[in-house]
CSV table of C-alpha atoms in Angstrom, one decimal:
chain,number,residue,atom,x,y,z
U,148,MET,CA,10.5,-17.1,0.3
U,149,ILE,CA,8.3,-17.4,-2.8
U,150,VAL,CA,6.5,-14.2,-1.9
U,151,LYS,CA,9.8,-12.3,-1.6
U,152,LYS,CA,10.9,-13.6,-5.0
U,153,LEU,CA,7.6,-12.6,-6.6
U,154,HIS,CA,7.9,-9.1,-5.0
U,155,ASP,CA,11.5,-8.8,-6.1
U,156,ALA,CA,10.4,-9.7,-9.6
U,157,GLY,CA,8.0,-6.8,-9.6
U,158,VAL,CA,4.8,-8.6,-8.9
U,159,SER,CA,2.6,-6.6,-6.5
U,160,SER,CA,-0.6,-7.5,-4.6
U,161,GLU,CA,-2.6,-5.5,-7.2
U,162,HIS,CA,-1.3,-7.7,-9.9
U,163,ALA,CA,-2.4,-10.8,-8.1
U,164,TYR,CA,-5.8,-9.3,-7.4
U,165,LEU,CA,-6.2,-8.4,-11.1
U,166,ALA,CA,-5.2,-11.9,-12.1
U,167,ALA,CA,-7.8,-13.3,-9.8
U,168,VAL,CA,-10.6,-11.1,-11.2
U,169,GLY,CA,-9.4,-11.9,-14.7
U,170,SER,CA,-9.5,-15.6,-14.0
U,171,ILE,CA,-13.1,-15.3,-12.9
U,172,GLY,CA,-14.0,-13.5,-16.2
U,173,LEU,CA,-11.9,-16.1,-18.2
U,174,SER,CA,-13.8,-18.9,-16.4
U,175,LEU,CA,-17.1,-17.5,-17.4
U,176,ALA,CA,-15.9,-16.9,-21.0
U,177,SER,CA,-14.5,-20.4,-21.3
U,178,TRP,CA,-17.7,-21.9,-19.9
U,179,ILE,CA,-19.9,-20.0,-22.4
U,180,THR,CA,-17.6,-20.7,-25.3
U,181,SER,CA,-17.3,-24.4,-24.4
U,182,ARG,CA,-21.0,-24.7,-23.8
U,183,ARG,CA,-21.7,-23.6,-27.4
U,184,SER,CA,-19.3,-26.0,-29.0
U,185,GLU,CA,-19.3,-29.0,-26.7
U,186,ASN,CA,-21.6,-30.8,-24.3
U,187,LEU,CA,-22.6,-29.3,-20.9
U,188,GLU,CA,-20.5,-31.6,-18.8
U,189,ARG,CA,-17.3,-30.7,-20.6
U,190,ALA,CA,-18.2,-27.0,-20.5
U,191,ASP,CA,-18.6,-27.2,-16.7
U,192,ARG,CA,-15.2,-28.8,-16.4
U,193,TRP,CA,-13.5,-26.0,-18.4
U,194,GLY,CA,-15.3,-23.4,-16.3
U,195,ILE,CA,-14.4,-25.0,-13.0
U,196,PHE,CA,-10.7,-25.6,-14.1
U,197,VAL,CA,-10.1,-22.0,-14.8
U,198,GLY,CA,-12.3,-20.8,-11.9
U,199,GLU,CA,-10.0,-22.7,-9.5
U,200,TRP,CA,-7.2,-20.3,-10.3
U,201,ALA,CA,-9.0,-17.3,-8.6
U,202,PRO,CA,-8.5,-18.4,-5.0
U,203,THR,CA,-4.8,-19.0,-5.6
U,204,PHE,CA,-4.3,-15.5,-7.0
U,205,PHE,CA,-6.3,-14.0,-4.1
U,206,ALA,CA,-4.2,-15.9,-1.6
U,207,LEU,CA,-1.0,-14.6,-3.4
U,208,GLY,CA,-2.4,-11.1,-3.3
U,209,LEU,CA,-3.0,-11.3,0.4
U,210,ALA,CA,0.5,-12.7,1.0
U,211,LEU,CA,2.0,-10.0,-1.2
U,212,ALA,CA,0.0,-7.3,0.6
U,213,ASN,CA,1.2,-8.5,4.0
U,214,TYR,CA,4.8,-8.6,2.7
U,215,GLU,CA,4.4,-5.1,1.2
U,216,ARG,CA,3.0,-3.8,4.6
U,217,GLU,CA,6.0,-5.3,6.4
U,218,GLU,CA,8.4,-3.7,3.9
U,219,ALA,CA,6.9,-0.2,4.2
U,220,PRO,CA,8.7,2.2,6.5
U,221,GLY,CA,7.5,1.9,10.1
U,222,GLY,CA,5.8,-1.5,9.2
U,223,PHE,CA,2.7,0.1,7.9
U,224,ALA,CA,1.5,0.6,4.4
U,225,ASN,CA,1.4,4.1,3.0
U,226,VAL,CA,-2.2,5.0,2.8
U,227,SER,CA,-3.1,8.0,0.5
């Protein structure tokens, strides 16, 4: 149900995968920035907090990819 609503809103599996990769980069950037201005323990917490988003986005990407495959004519994704 959530995957269908996301798909209907225009979110594709590629968007979710890009968000996952972006969150990995954001995690690294927030860790480096926080490490320079705060202590190491707090920097680690920021990096881990943002880094935990990536698996969620990857899971949404897989769910959307499966939904897109089911929605394609014949039940298979169009491979170009």
